[in-house]
């Protein structure tokens, strides 16, 4: 006796990540392709034998749709130096959690740098608040990025992190008040030994 169960699987192929920031050298638009592919499961029961199940992928495309997605360029979110391959993520006041846009920026960054380097994640804060709080905030910023790189992007022990608090400003206090340039995380590369 043979019983066939049809199971439909949706396979979403993203041909390129949406470019949510123009600080990285990626295409302006992306194309997403969605394909419906048939998969079915065959269950066989013959008298005197154990029931056998086998999943068969048909690999026949039943439907294909393409959609071009516009980008949302946000220069203020990050700065990328192509020569040193250093990425700087900017943060709003008193924030340490990554935004969806920053997740996308980090994915793009990892695609660019490859797998033969360690990534140093430096957390920074401005001088608003106590020195102790700013040290904690810069550590949280660096840790959020490191956790995302390790867990979501599977980079494991390639990530090193350090928190500077307010000790390493990138700009003057008046400039920081205008654009928050000291509230940042900097990712840089270290060659593996």
PDB file of C-alpha atoms in Angstrom:
ATOM      1  CA  UNK A   1       0.000   0.000   0.000  1.00  0.00           C
ATOM      2  CA  UNK A   2       1.428   3.381  -0.981  1.00  0.00           C
ATOM      3  CA  UNK A   3       0.299   6.769   0.280  1.00  0.00           C
ATOM      4  CA  UNK A   4       1.591  10.046  -1.165  1.00  0.00           C
ATOM      5  CA  UNK A   5       1.362  13.324   0.728  1.00  0.00           C
ATOM      6  CA  UNK A   6       1.975  16.514  -1.209  1.00  0.00           C
ATOM      7  CA  UNK A   7       3.776  19.196   0.712  1.00  0.00           C
ATOM      8  CA  UNK A   8       4.497  22.561  -0.841  1.00  0.00           C
ATOM      9  CA  UNK A   9       7.624  24.434   0.146  1.00  0.00           C
ATOM     10  CA  UNK A  10       8.280  28.073  -0.407  1.00  0.00           C
ATOM     11  CA  UNK A  11      11.845  28.910  -1.236  1.00  0.00           C
ATOM     12  CA  UNK A  12      12.693  32.573  -1.128  1.00  0.00           C
ATOM     13  CA  UNK A  13      15.896  33.400  -2.896  1.00  0.00           C
ATOM     14  CA  UNK A  14      17.221  36.828  -2.237  1.00  0.00           C
ATOM     15  CA  UNK A  15      19.556  37.614  -5.100  1.00  0.00           C
ATOM     16  CA  UNK A  16      21.010  40.552  -3.225  1.00  0.00           C
ATOM     17  CA  UNK A  17      20.378  42.054   0.168  1.00  0.00           C
ATOM     18  CA  UNK A  18      18.363  45.258   0.227  1.00  0.00           C
ATOM     19  CA  UNK A  19      20.787  48.119   0.506  1.00  0.00           C
ATOM     20  CA  UNK A  20      19.457  50.033   3.488  1.00  0.00           C
ATOM     21  CA  UNK A  21      22.441  52.284   3.735  1.00  0.00           C
ATOM     22  CA  UNK A  22      24.631  53.884   1.155  1.00  0.00           C
ATOM     23  CA  UNK A  23      27.731  53.804   3.358  1.00  0.00           C
ATOM     24  CA  UNK A  24      28.676  50.390   1.935  1.00  0.00           C
ATOM     25  CA  UNK A  25      29.583  49.800  -1.730  1.00  0.00           C
ATOM     26  CA  UNK A  26      26.482  47.842  -2.772  1.00  0.00           C
ATOM     27  CA  UNK A  27      23.866  48.160  -5.493  1.00  0.00           C
ATOM     28  CA  UNK A  28      21.167  50.785  -5.169  1.00  0.00           C
ATOM     29  CA  UNK A  29      18.262  48.427  -5.870  1.00  0.00           C
ATOM     30  CA  UNK A  30      17.767  44.767  -5.151  1.00  0.00           C
ATOM     31  CA  UNK A  31      15.789  42.035  -6.820  1.00  0.00           C
ATOM     32  CA  UNK A  32      13.993  39.413  -4.804  1.00  0.00           C
ATOM     33  CA  UNK A  33      12.937  36.245  -6.512  1.00  0.00           C
ATOM     34  CA  UNK A  34      10.316  33.975  -5.001  1.00  0.00           C
ATOM     35  CA  UNK A  35       9.953  30.457  -6.361  1.00  0.00           C
ATOM     36  CA  UNK A  36       7.388  27.804  -5.517  1.00  0.00           C
ATOM     37  CA  UNK A  37       8.967  24.343  -5.692  1.00  0.00           C
ATOM     38  CA  UNK A  38       7.153  21.035  -5.259  1.00  0.00           C
ATOM     39  CA  UNK A  39       8.216  18.592  -2.567  1.00  0.00           C
ATOM     40  CA  UNK A  40       6.332  15.443  -1.680  1.00  0.00           C
ATOM     41  CA  UNK A  41       6.635  12.656   0.822  1.00  0.00           C
ATOM     42  CA  UNK A  42       6.188   8.977  -0.046  1.00  0.00           C
ATOM     43  CA  UNK A  43       5.193   6.585   2.731  1.00  0.00           C
ATOM     44  CA  UNK A  44       5.427   2.877   1.897  1.00  0.00           C
ATOM     45  CA  UNK A  45       3.980   0.076   4.037  1.00  0.00           C
ATOM     46  CA  UNK A  46       4.492  -3.466   2.816  1.00  0.00           C
ATOM     47  CA  UNK A  47       3.259  -6.393   4.903  1.00  0.00           C
ATOM     48  CA  UNK A  48       6.071  -7.787   7.024  1.00  0.00           C
ATOM     49  CA  UNK A  49       8.316  -4.720   6.662  1.00  0.00           C
ATOM     50  CA  UNK A  50       8.816  -1.549   8.623  1.00  0.00           C
ATOM     51  CA  UNK A  51       7.069   1.537   7.283  1.00  0.00           C
ATOM     52  CA  UNK A  52       9.408   3.589   5.099  1.00  0.00           C
ATOM     53  CA  UNK A  53       9.144   7.342   4.506  1.00  0.00           C
ATOM     54  CA  UNK A  54      11.056   9.223   1.848  1.00  0.00           C
ATOM     55  CA  UNK A  55      10.891  12.928   0.958  1.00  0.00           C
ATOM     56  CA  UNK A  56      11.376  13.657  -2.714  1.00  0.00           C
ATOM     57  CA  UNK A  57      12.189  17.118  -3.983  1.00  0.00           C
ATOM     58  CA  UNK A  58      10.819  17.599  -7.443  1.00  0.00           C
ATOM     59  CA  UNK A  59      12.885  20.748  -8.129  1.00  0.00           C
ATOM     60  CA  UNK A  60      10.316  21.833 -10.660  1.00  0.00           C
ATOM     61  CA  UNK A  61       9.560  25.549 -10.466  1.00  0.00           C
ATOM     62  CA  UNK A  62       5.801  26.015 -10.312  1.00  0.00           C
ATOM     63  CA  UNK A  63       5.750  29.816 -10.051  1.00  0.00           C
ATOM     64  CA  UNK A  64       8.385  32.554 -10.088  1.00  0.00           C
ATOM     65  CA  UNK A  65       7.920  36.221  -9.246  1.00  0.00           C
ATOM     66  CA  UNK A  66      10.461  39.029  -9.196  1.00  0.00           C
ATOM     67  CA  UNK A  67      10.184  42.308  -7.373  1.00  0.00           C
ATOM     68  CA  UNK A  68      12.571  45.243  -7.419  1.00  0.00           C
ATOM     69  CA  UNK A  69      12.789  46.940  -4.044  1.00  0.00           C
ATOM     70  CA  UNK A  70      13.898  50.559  -3.667  1.00  0.00           C
ATOM     71  CA  UNK A  71      16.494  51.426  -1.057  1.00  0.00           C
ATOM     72  CA  UNK A  72      16.355  53.801   1.865  1.00  0.00           C
ATOM     73  CA  UNK A  73      19.707  55.562   1.870  1.00  0.00           C
ATOM     74  CA  UNK A  74      20.650  56.830   5.314  1.00  0.00           C
ATOM     75  CA  UNK A  75      24.123  58.298   5.355  1.00  0.00           C
ATOM     76  CA  UNK A  76      23.805  59.290   9.000  1.00  0.00           C
ATOM     77  CA  UNK A  77      23.568  55.638  10.106  1.00  0.00           C
ATOM     78  CA  UNK A  78      27.068  54.595   9.168  1.00  0.00           C
ATOM     79  CA  UNK A  79      30.369  55.518   7.591  1.00  0.00           C
ATOM     80  CA  UNK A  80      32.456  52.977   5.681  1.00  0.00           C
ATOM     81  CA  UNK A  81      36.136  53.496   4.831  1.00  0.00           C
ATOM     82  CA  UNK A  82      36.906  51.363   1.779  1.00  0.00           C
ATOM     83  CA  UNK A  83      40.674  51.564   2.196  1.00  0.00           C
ATOM     84  CA  UNK A  84      40.855  50.324   5.799  1.00  0.00           C
ATOM     85  CA  UNK A  85      37.545  48.400   5.596  1.00  0.00           C
ATOM     86  CA  UNK A  86      36.436  50.093   8.800  1.00  0.00           C
ATOM     87  CA  UNK A  87      32.730  50.489   9.518  1.00  0.00           C
ATOM     88  CA  UNK A  88      31.345  53.087  11.907  1.00  0.00           C
ATOM     89  CA  UNK A  89      27.752  52.704  13.167  1.00  0.00           C
ATOM     90  CA  UNK A  90      26.157  55.802  14.680  1.00  0.00           C
ATOM     91  CA  UNK A  91      23.642  55.686  17.537  1.00  0.00           C
ATOM     92  CA  UNK A  92      20.882  57.926  18.817  1.00  0.00           C
ATOM     93  CA  UNK A  93      21.211  59.421  22.303  1.00  0.00           C
ATOM     94  CA  UNK A  94      21.199  56.795  25.091  1.00  0.00           C
ATOM     95  CA  UNK A  95      20.590  53.906  22.652  1.00  0.00           C
ATOM     96  CA  UNK A  96      22.470  50.628  22.315  1.00  0.00           C
ATOM     97  CA  UNK A  97      20.085  48.253  20.524  1.00  0.00           C
ATOM     98  CA  UNK A  98      20.647  47.579  16.831  1.00  0.00           C
ATOM     99  CA  UNK A  99      18.047  48.793  14.359  1.00  0.00           C
ATOM    100  CA  UNK A 100      16.858  46.719  11.405  1.00  0.00           C
ATOM    101  CA  UNK A 101      18.895  48.963   9.149  1.00  0.00           C
ATOM    102  CA  UNK A 102      22.020  48.348  11.239  1.00  0.00           C
ATOM    103  CA  UNK A 103      21.421  44.572  11.025  1.00  0.00           C
ATOM    104  CA  UNK A 104      21.420  44.898   7.245  1.00  0.00           C
ATOM    105  CA  UNK A 105      24.536  47.076   7.274  1.00  0.00           C
ATOM    106  CA  UNK A 106      26.360  44.454   9.378  1.00  0.00           C
ATOM    107  CA  UNK A 107      25.335  41.658   6.980  1.00  0.00           C
ATOM    108  CA  UNK A 108      26.694  43.649   4.058  1.00  0.00           C
ATOM    109  CA  UNK A 109      29.899  44.424   5.934  1.00  0.00           C
ATOM    110  CA  UNK A 110      30.550  40.743   6.683  1.00  0.00           C
ATOM    111  CA  UNK A 111      29.986  39.889   3.007  1.00  0.00           C
ATOM    112  CA  UNK A 112      32.609  42.477   2.045  1.00  0.00           C
ATOM    113  CA  UNK A 113      35.370  41.515   4.485  1.00  0.00           C
ATOM    114  CA  UNK A 114      35.387  37.738   3.958  1.00  0.00           C
ATOM    115  CA  UNK A 115      36.304  34.999   6.426  1.00  0.00           C
ATOM    116  CA  UNK A 116      40.074  35.338   6.863  1.00  0.00           C
ATOM    117  CA  UNK A 117      40.082  38.177   9.401  1.00  0.00           C
ATOM    118  CA  UNK A 118      39.113  38.846  12.989  1.00  0.00           C
ATOM    119  CA  UNK A 119      36.721  41.731  13.581  1.00  0.00           C
ATOM    120  CA  UNK A 120      37.404  44.165  16.409  1.00  0.00           C
ATOM    121  CA  UNK A 121      34.221  45.812  17.740  1.00  0.00           C
ATOM    122  CA  UNK A 122      34.839  49.071  19.638  1.00  0.00           C
ATOM    123  CA  UNK A 123      32.034  50.661  21.644  1.00  0.00           C
ATOM    124  CA  UNK A 124      32.039  54.420  22.314  1.00  0.00           C
ATOM    125  CA  UNK A 125      29.818  56.938  24.105  1.00  0.00           C
ATOM    126  CA  UNK A 126      29.713  60.705  24.369  1.00  0.00           C
ATOM    127  CA  UNK A 127      30.422  62.576  27.618  1.00  0.00           C
ATOM    128  CA  UNK A 128      26.764  63.159  28.494  1.00  0.00           C
ATOM    129  CA  UNK A 129      26.111  61.315  31.761  1.00  0.00           C
ATOM    130  CA  UNK A 130      28.524  59.841  34.266  1.00  0.00           C
ATOM    131  CA  UNK A 131      31.782  58.220  33.244  1.00  0.00           C
ATOM    132  CA  UNK A 132      30.606  54.905  34.726  1.00  0.00           C
ATOM    133  CA  UNK A 133      27.307  55.000  32.803  1.00  0.00           C
ATOM    134  CA  UNK A 134      29.061  55.900  29.544  1.00  0.00           C
ATOM    135  CA  UNK A 135      31.470  52.983  29.991  1.00  0.00           C
ATOM    136  CA  UNK A 136      28.468  50.673  30.503  1.00  0.00           C
ATOM    137  CA  UNK A 137      26.632  52.145  27.488  1.00  0.00           C
ATOM    138  CA  UNK A 138      29.638  51.776  25.181  1.00  0.00           C
ATOM    139  CA  UNK A 139      30.061  48.177  26.351  1.00  0.00           C
ATOM    140  CA  UNK A 140      26.376  47.452  25.651  1.00  0.00           C
ATOM    141  CA  UNK A 141      26.702  48.915  22.153  1.00  0.00           C
ATOM    142  CA  UNK A 142      29.765  46.798  21.393  1.00  0.00           C
ATOM    143  CA  UNK A 143      28.194  43.696  22.958  1.00  0.00           C
ATOM    144  CA  UNK A 144      24.964  44.047  20.915  1.00  0.00           C
ATOM    145  CA  UNK A 145      27.005  44.170  17.700  1.00  0.00           C
ATOM    146  CA  UNK A 146      29.258  41.282  18.803  1.00  0.00           C
ATOM    147  CA  UNK A 147      26.278  39.105  19.761  1.00  0.00           C
ATOM    148  CA  UNK A 148      24.617  39.773  16.411  1.00  0.00           C
ATOM    149  CA  UNK A 149      27.810  38.938  14.507  1.00  0.00           C
ATOM    150  CA  UNK A 150      28.441  35.775  16.541  1.00  0.00           C
ATOM    151  CA  UNK A 151      24.905  34.392  16.769  1.00  0.00           C
ATOM    152  CA  UNK A 152      23.043  35.627  13.711  1.00  0.00           C
ATOM    153  CA  UNK A 153      25.931  35.750  11.248  1.00  0.00           C
ATOM    154  CA  UNK A 154      27.783  32.741  12.759  1.00  0.00           C
ATOM    155  CA  UNK A 155      31.179  34.417  13.157  1.00  0.00           C
ATOM    156  CA  UNK A 156      31.991  32.777  16.499  1.00  0.00           C
ATOM    157  CA  UNK A 157      35.449  33.461  17.889  1.00  0.00           C
ATOM    158  CA  UNK A 158      36.373  35.877  15.077  1.00  0.00           C
ATOM    159  CA  UNK A 159      34.870  38.732  17.115  1.00  0.00           C
ATOM    160  CA  UNK A 160      36.807  40.704  19.737  1.00  0.00           C
ATOM    161  CA  UNK A 161      35.240  43.585  21.630  1.00  0.00           C
ATOM    162  CA  UNK A 162      36.415  46.556  23.661  1.00  0.00           C
ATOM    163  CA  UNK A 163      34.507  49.415  25.319  1.00  0.00           C
ATOM    164  CA  UNK A 164      36.010  52.891  25.593  1.00  0.00           C
ATOM    165  CA  UNK A 165      33.161  54.781  27.245  1.00  0.00           C
ATOM    166  CA  UNK A 166      33.742  58.504  26.723  1.00  0.00           C
ATOM    167  CA  UNK A 167      37.563  58.148  26.724  1.00  0.00           C
ATOM    168  CA  UNK A 168      38.084  58.210  22.950  1.00  0.00           C
ATOM    169  CA  UNK A 169      35.991  60.986  21.368  1.00  0.00           C
ATOM    170  CA  UNK A 170      35.922  61.313  17.585  1.00  0.00           C
ATOM    171  CA  UNK A 171      34.768  64.931  17.587  1.00  0.00           C
ATOM    172  CA  UNK A 172      34.428  68.014  19.768  1.00  0.00           C
ATOM    173  CA  UNK A 173      31.608  68.487  22.275  1.00  0.00           C
ATOM    174  CA  UNK A 174      29.790  71.137  20.153  1.00  0.00           C
ATOM    175  CA  UNK A 175      29.958  68.896  17.074  1.00  0.00           C
ATOM    176  CA  UNK A 176      28.754  65.916  19.118  1.00  0.00           C
ATOM    177  CA  UNK A 177      25.758  67.969  20.295  1.00  0.00           C
ATOM    178  CA  UNK A 178      24.857  68.626  16.640  1.00  0.00           C
ATOM    179  CA  UNK A 179      25.268  65.136  15.196  1.00  0.00           C
ATOM    180  CA  UNK A 180      26.139  62.638  17.970  1.00  0.00           C
ATOM    181  CA  UNK A 181      29.435  61.650  16.332  1.00  0.00           C
ATOM    182  CA  UNK A 182      30.823  60.228  19.600  1.00  0.00           C
ATOM    183  CA  UNK A 183      27.914  57.773  20.030  1.00  0.00           C
ATOM    184  CA  UNK A 184      29.245  54.993  17.854  1.00  0.00           C
ATOM    185  CA  UNK A 185      30.530  51.467  17.341  1.00  0.00           C
ATOM    186  CA  UNK A 186      33.586  51.009  15.133  1.00  0.00           C
ATOM    187  CA  UNK A 187      34.309  47.683  13.414  1.00  0.00           C
ATOM    188  CA  UNK A 188      37.827  47.144  12.117  1.00  0.00           C
ATOM    189  CA  UNK A 189      39.752  44.167  10.777  1.00  0.00           C
ATOM    190  CA  UNK A 190      42.634  42.220  12.262  1.00  0.00           C
ATOM    191  CA  UNK A 191      44.449  39.617  10.144  1.00  0.00           C
ATOM    192  CA  UNK A 192      44.341  36.123  11.626  1.00  0.00           C
ATOM    193  CA  UNK A 193      47.706  34.788  12.767  1.00  0.00           C
TER     194      UNK A 193
END
